[in-house]
CSV table of C-alpha atoms in Angstrom, one decimal:
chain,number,residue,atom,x,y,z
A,1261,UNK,CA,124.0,157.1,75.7
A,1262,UNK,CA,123.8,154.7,78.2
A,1263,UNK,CA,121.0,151.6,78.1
A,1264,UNK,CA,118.4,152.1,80.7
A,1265,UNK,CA,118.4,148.9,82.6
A,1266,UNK,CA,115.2,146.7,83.6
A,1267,UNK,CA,114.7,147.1,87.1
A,1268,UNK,CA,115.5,144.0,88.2
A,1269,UNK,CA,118.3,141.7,85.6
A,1270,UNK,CA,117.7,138.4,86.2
A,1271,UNK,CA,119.7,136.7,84.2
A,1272,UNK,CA,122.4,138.6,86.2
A,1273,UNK,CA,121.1,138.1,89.6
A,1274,UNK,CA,120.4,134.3,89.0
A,1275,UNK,CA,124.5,134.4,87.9
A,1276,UNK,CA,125.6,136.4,90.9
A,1277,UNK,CA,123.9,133.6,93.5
A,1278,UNK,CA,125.2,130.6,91.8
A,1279,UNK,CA,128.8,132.1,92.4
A,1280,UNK,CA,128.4,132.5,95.9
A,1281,UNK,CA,126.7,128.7,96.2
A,1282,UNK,CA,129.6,127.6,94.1
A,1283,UNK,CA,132.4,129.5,95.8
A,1284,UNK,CA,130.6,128.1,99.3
A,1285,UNK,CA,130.4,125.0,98.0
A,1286,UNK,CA,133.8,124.8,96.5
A,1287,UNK,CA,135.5,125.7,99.9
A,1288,UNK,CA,133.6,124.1,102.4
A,1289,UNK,CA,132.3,120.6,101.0
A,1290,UNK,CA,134.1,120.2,98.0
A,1291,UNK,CA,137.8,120.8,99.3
A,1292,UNK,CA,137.0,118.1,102.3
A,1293,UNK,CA,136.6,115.7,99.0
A,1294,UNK,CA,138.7,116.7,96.5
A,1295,UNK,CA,141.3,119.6,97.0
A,1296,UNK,CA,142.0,120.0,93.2
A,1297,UNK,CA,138.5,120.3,92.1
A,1298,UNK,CA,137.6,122.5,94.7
A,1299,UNK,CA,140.8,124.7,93.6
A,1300,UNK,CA,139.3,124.8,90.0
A,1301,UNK,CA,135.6,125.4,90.9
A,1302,UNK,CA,136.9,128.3,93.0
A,1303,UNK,CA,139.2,129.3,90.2
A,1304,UNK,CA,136.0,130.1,88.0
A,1305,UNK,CA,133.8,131.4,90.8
A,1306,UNK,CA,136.7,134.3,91.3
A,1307,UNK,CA,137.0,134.7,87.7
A,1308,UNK,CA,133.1,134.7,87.1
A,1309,UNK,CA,132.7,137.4,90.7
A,1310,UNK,CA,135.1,139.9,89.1
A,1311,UNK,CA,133.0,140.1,85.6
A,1312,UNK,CA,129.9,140.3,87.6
A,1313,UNK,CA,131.8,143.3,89.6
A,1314,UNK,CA,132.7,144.7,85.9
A,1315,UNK,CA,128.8,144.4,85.4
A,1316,UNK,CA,127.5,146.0,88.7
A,1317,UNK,CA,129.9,149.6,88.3
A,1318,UNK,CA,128.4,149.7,84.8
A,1319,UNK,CA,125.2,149.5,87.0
A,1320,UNK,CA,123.2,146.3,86.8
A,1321,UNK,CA,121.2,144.2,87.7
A,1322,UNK,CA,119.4,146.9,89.3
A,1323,UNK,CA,119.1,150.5,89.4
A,1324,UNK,CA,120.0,150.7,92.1
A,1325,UNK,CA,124.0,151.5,92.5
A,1326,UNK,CA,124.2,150.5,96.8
A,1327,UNK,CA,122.1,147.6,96.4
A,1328,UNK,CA,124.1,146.5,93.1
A,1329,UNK,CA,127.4,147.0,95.2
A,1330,UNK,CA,126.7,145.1,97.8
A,1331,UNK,CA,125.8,142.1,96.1
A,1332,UNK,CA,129.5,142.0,94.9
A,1333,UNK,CA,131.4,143.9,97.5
A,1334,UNK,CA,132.4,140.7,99.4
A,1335,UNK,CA,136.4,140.3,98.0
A,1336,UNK,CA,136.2,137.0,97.6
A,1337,UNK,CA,139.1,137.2,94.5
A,1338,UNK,CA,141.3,138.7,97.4
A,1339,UNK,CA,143.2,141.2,95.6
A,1340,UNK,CA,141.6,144.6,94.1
A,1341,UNK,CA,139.3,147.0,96.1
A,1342,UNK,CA,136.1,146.9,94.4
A,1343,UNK,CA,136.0,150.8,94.7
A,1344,UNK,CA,139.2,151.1,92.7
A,1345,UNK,CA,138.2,148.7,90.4
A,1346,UNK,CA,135.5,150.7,89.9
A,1347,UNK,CA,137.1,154.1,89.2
A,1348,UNK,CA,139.8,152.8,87.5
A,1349,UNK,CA,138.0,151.3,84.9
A,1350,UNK,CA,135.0,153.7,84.5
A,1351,UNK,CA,138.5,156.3,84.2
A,1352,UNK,CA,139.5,153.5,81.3
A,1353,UNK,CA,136.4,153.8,79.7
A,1354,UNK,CA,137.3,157.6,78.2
A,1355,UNK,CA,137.8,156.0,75.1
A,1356,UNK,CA,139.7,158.7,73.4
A,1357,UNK,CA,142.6,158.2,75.9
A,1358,UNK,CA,142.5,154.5,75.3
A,1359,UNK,CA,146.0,152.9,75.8
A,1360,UNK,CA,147.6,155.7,76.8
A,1361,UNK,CA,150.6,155.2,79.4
A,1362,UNK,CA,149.1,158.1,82.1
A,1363,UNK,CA,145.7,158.5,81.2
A,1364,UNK,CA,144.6,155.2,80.8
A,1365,UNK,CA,144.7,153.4,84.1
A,1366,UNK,CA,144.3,149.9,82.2
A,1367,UNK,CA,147.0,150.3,79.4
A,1368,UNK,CA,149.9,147.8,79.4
A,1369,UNK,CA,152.3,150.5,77.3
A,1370,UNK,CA,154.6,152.6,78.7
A,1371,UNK,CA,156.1,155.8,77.9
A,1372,UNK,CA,159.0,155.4,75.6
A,1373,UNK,CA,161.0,157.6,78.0
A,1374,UNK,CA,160.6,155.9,81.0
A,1375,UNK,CA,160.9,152.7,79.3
A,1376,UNK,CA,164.5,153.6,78.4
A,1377,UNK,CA,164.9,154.4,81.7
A,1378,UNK,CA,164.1,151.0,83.5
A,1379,UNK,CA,167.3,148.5,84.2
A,1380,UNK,CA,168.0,145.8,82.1
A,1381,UNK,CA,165.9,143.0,84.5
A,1382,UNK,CA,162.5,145.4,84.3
A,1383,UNK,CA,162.7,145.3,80.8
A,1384,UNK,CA,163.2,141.3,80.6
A,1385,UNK,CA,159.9,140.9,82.9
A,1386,UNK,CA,157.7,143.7,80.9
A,1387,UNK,CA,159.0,142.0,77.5
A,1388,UNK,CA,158.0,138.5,78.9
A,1389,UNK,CA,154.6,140.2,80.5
A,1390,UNK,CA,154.0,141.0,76.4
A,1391,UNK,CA,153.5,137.3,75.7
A,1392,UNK,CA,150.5,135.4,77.2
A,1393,UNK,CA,152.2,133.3,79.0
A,1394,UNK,CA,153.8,135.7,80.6
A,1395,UNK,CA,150.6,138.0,80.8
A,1396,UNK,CA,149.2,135.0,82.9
A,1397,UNK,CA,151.8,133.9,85.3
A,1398,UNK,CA,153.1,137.7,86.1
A,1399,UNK,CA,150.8,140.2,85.3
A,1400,UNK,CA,148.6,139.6,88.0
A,1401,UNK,CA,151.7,140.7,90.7
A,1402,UNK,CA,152.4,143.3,87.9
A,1403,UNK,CA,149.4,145.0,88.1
A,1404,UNK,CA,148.6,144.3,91.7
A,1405,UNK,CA,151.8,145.9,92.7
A,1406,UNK,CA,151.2,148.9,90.5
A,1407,UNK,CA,148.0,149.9,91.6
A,1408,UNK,CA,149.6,149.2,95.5
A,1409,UNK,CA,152.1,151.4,94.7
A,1410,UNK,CA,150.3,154.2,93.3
A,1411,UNK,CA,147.6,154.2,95.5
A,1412,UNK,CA,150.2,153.6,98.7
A,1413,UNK,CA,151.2,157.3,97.0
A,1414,UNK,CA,147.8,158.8,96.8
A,1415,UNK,CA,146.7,157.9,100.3
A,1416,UNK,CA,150.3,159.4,101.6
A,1417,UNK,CA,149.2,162.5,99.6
A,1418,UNK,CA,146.3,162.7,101.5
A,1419,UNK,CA,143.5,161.0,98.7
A,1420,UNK,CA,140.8,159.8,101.5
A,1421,UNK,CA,138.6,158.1,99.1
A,1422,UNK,CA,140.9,155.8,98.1
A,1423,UNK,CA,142.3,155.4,101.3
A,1424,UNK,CA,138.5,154.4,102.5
A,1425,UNK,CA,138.3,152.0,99.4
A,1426,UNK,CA,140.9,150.3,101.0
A,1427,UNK,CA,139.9,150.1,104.6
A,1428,UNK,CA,136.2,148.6,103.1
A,1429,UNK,CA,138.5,146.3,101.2
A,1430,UNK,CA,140.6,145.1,104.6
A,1431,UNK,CA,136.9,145.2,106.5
A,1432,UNK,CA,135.8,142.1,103.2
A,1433,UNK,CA,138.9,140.6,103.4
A,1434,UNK,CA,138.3,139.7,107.3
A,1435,UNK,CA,135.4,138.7,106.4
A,1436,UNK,CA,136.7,136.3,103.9
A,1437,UNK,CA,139.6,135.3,106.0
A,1438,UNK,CA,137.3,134.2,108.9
A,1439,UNK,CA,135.4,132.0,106.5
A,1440,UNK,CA,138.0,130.1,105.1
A,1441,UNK,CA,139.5,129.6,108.8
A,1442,UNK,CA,136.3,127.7,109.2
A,1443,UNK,CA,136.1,126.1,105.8
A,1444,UNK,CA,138.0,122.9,104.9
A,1445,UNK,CA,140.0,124.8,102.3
A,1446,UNK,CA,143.6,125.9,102.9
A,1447,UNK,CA,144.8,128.7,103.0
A,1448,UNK,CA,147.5,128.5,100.4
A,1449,UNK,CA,144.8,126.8,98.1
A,1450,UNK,CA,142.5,129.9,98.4
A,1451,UNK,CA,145.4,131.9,97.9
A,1452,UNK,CA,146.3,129.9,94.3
A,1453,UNK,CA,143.1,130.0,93.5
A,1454,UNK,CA,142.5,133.4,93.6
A,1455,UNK,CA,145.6,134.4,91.8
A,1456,UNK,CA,144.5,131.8,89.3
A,1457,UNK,CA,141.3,133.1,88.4
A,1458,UNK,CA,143.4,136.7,87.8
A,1459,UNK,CA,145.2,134.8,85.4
A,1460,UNK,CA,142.3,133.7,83.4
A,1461,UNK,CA,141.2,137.0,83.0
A,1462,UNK,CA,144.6,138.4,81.8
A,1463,UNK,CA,143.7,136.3,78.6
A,1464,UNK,CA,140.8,138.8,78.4
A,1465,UNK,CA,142.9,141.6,78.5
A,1466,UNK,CA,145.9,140.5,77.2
A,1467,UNK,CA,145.3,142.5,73.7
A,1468,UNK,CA,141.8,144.1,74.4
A,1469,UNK,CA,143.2,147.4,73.3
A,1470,UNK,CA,146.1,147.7,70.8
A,1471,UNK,CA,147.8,151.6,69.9
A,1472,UNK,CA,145.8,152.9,67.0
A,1473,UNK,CA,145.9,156.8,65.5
A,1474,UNK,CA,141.7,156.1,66.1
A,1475,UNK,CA,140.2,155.7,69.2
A,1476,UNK,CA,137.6,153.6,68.1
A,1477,UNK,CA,140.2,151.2,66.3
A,1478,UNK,CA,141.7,150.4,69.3
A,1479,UNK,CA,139.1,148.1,71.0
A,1480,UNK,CA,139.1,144.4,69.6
A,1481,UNK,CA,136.6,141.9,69.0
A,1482,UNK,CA,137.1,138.0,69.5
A,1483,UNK,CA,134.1,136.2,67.5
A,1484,UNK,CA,133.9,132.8,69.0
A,1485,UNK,CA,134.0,130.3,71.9
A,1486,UNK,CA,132.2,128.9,74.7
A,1487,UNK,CA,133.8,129.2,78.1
A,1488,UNK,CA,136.0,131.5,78.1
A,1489,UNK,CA,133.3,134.3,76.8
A,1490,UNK,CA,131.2,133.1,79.5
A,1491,UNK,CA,133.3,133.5,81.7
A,1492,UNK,CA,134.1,137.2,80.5
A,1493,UNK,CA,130.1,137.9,80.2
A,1494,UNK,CA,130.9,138.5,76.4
A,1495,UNK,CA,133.5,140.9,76.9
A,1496,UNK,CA,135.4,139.1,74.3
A,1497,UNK,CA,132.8,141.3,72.1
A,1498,UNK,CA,134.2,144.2,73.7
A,1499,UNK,CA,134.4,146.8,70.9
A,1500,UNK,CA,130.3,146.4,71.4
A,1501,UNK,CA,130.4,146.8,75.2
A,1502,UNK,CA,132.8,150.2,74.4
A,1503,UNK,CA,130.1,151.4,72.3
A,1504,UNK,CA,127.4,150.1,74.8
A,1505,UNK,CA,128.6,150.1,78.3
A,1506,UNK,CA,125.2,150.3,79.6
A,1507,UNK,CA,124.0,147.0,77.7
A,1508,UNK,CA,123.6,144.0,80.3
A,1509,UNK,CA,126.2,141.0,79.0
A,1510,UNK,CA,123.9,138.2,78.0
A,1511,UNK,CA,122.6,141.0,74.9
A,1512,UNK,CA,125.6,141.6,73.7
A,1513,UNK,CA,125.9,138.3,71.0
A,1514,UNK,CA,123.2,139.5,69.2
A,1515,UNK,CA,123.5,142.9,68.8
A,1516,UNK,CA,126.9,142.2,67.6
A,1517,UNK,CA,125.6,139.5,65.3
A,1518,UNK,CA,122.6,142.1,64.2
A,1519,UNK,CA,125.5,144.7,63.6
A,1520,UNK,CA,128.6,142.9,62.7
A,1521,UNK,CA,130.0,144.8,59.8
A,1522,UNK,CA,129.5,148.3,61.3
A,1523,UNK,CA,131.7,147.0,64.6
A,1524,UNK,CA,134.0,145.6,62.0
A,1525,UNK,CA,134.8,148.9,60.2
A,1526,UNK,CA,134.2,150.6,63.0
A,1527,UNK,CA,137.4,149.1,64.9
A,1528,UNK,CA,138.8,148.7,61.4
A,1529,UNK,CA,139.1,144.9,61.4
A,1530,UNK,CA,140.7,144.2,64.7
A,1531,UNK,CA,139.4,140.9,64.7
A,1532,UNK,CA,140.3,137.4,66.1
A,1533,UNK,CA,138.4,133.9,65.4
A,1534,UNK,CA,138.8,132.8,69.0
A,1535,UNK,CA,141.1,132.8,72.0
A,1536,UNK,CA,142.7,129.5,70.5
A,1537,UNK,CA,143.6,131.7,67.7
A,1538,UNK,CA,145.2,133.9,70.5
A,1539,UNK,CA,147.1,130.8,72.4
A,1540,UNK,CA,148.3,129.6,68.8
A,1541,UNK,CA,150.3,133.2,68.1
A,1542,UNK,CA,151.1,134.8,71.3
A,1543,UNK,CA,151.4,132.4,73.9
A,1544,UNK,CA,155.2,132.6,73.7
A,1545,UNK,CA,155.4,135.7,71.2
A,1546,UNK,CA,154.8,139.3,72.4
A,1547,UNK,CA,152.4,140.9,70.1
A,1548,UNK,CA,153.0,144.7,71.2
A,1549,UNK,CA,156.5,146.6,72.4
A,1550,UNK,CA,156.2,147.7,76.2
A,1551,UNK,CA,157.0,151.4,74.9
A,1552,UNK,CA,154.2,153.0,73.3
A,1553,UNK,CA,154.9,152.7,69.6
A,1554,UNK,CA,152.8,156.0,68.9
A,1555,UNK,CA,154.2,158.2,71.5
């Protein structure tokens, strides 16, 4: 069951208004300074804007779901709708389909069939998209162009809610694009930027979910750090925000720490130190196949 909320978060609306001062700040004073600082606090104001987005469509910081959405709807990471962000991950969230090729719209496997039916180059980039590296410096196109590519699809086919997901997306975008016009940021740099806070948050996902005959031993937990869990609102706990999708982000580290051997057997010891611990064995190693090794 979902955690009933407070009516008004705080902790989470305080965090929401320091990204907009920081991603204001970052494009309009700081860039006329220093370009490559401005680049990097932009970098963590799109990376900390799309967890707040994953906290709003789990619905905080207040009850209320328009009010929640506006405060986030502004696209200032460029790339993803927040209304397909939205369903695709609530969709994800179905745990007992977890990592499955067509049912879960977050899994990185594909089916072994269609795997052996990709040419020799596809393969090459999904193999290299399998290390971290990789994970970071392609999977952002990756998965942009698939979900471009399926929705392109569903619209054709007639799917009007996604097809208005996207025009609200254009409509922010505009928006976005008449502000940097008149900021002293670049283009180009806005554009890096952007892509770069993606790439911070495909170490989140890199190996959130790994094939496992149990659903609830696919979901993994990464015990330590400072900056990059913040960054992620705690989602490197995020066997507990499975279980807990309703809890806000900043009460997550203690009910894990109140609870830690039940989360432990409960995703049967899918466990990592830190993300250090990550960059040491995968950065250049692919941990999983790109086929689905239980299909």
């Amino acid at each position: 069951m979902a955690e009933r909320t407070p009516a008004v978060e705080w902790p989470t609306l305080a965090l929401i208004g320091a990204v907009y001062l920081v991603w204001a700040g970052a494009t309009l004073w700081l860039a006329a300074w220093s370009l490559p600082l401005a680049m990097v606090a932009l970098t963590l104001a799109v990376t900390l804007h799309s967890s707040l987005q994953h906290e709003v469509l789990h619905g905080h910081p207040f009850r209320s779901r328009p009010l929640n959405e506006a405060l986030v709807f502004l696209p200032i990471g460029l790339f993803y709708p927040y209304g397909r962000f939205r369903d695709l991950h609530l969709a994800h969230h179905r745990d007992e389909n977890l990592t499955d090729p067509y049912d879960d719209p977050e899994s990185n496997y594909l089916d072994p069939a269609v795997w052996a039916r990709l040419p020799g180059a596809l393969k090459l980039l999904f193999r290299v998209n399998n290390t971290l590296l990789g994970r970071m410096v392609f999977g952002p196109a990756i998965s942009v162009a698939a979900v471009l590519r399926a929705d392109f699809r569903a619209i054709c086919a007639g799917d009007r809610a996604i097809a208005r997901d996207w025009a609200l997306h254009a409509a922010g975008l505009a928006l976005v694009a008449l502000w940097i016009a008149s900021a002293a940021m670049p283009f180009w740099a806005y554009f890096v930027s952007a892509y770069a806070g993606m790439s911070i948050l495909k170490i989140r996902t890199f190996l959130e979910h790994r094939a496992h005959d149990l659903a609830r031993g696919r979901t993994v937990i990464v015990e330590r750090g400072a900056v990059l869990p913040f960054l992620f609102l705690n989602n490197n706990l995020h066997v507990v925000h499975h279980s807990k999708p309703g809890m806000a982000w900043y009460r997550l580290p203690a009910h894990y720490a109140a609870n830690r051997a039940e989360f432990l057997r409960r995703n049967d010891n899918y466990v990592f130190a830190s993300y250090g611990e990550i960059f040491r064995r995968y950065l250049v190693k692919p941990k999983d196949p790109v086929p689905h090794p239980l299909r």
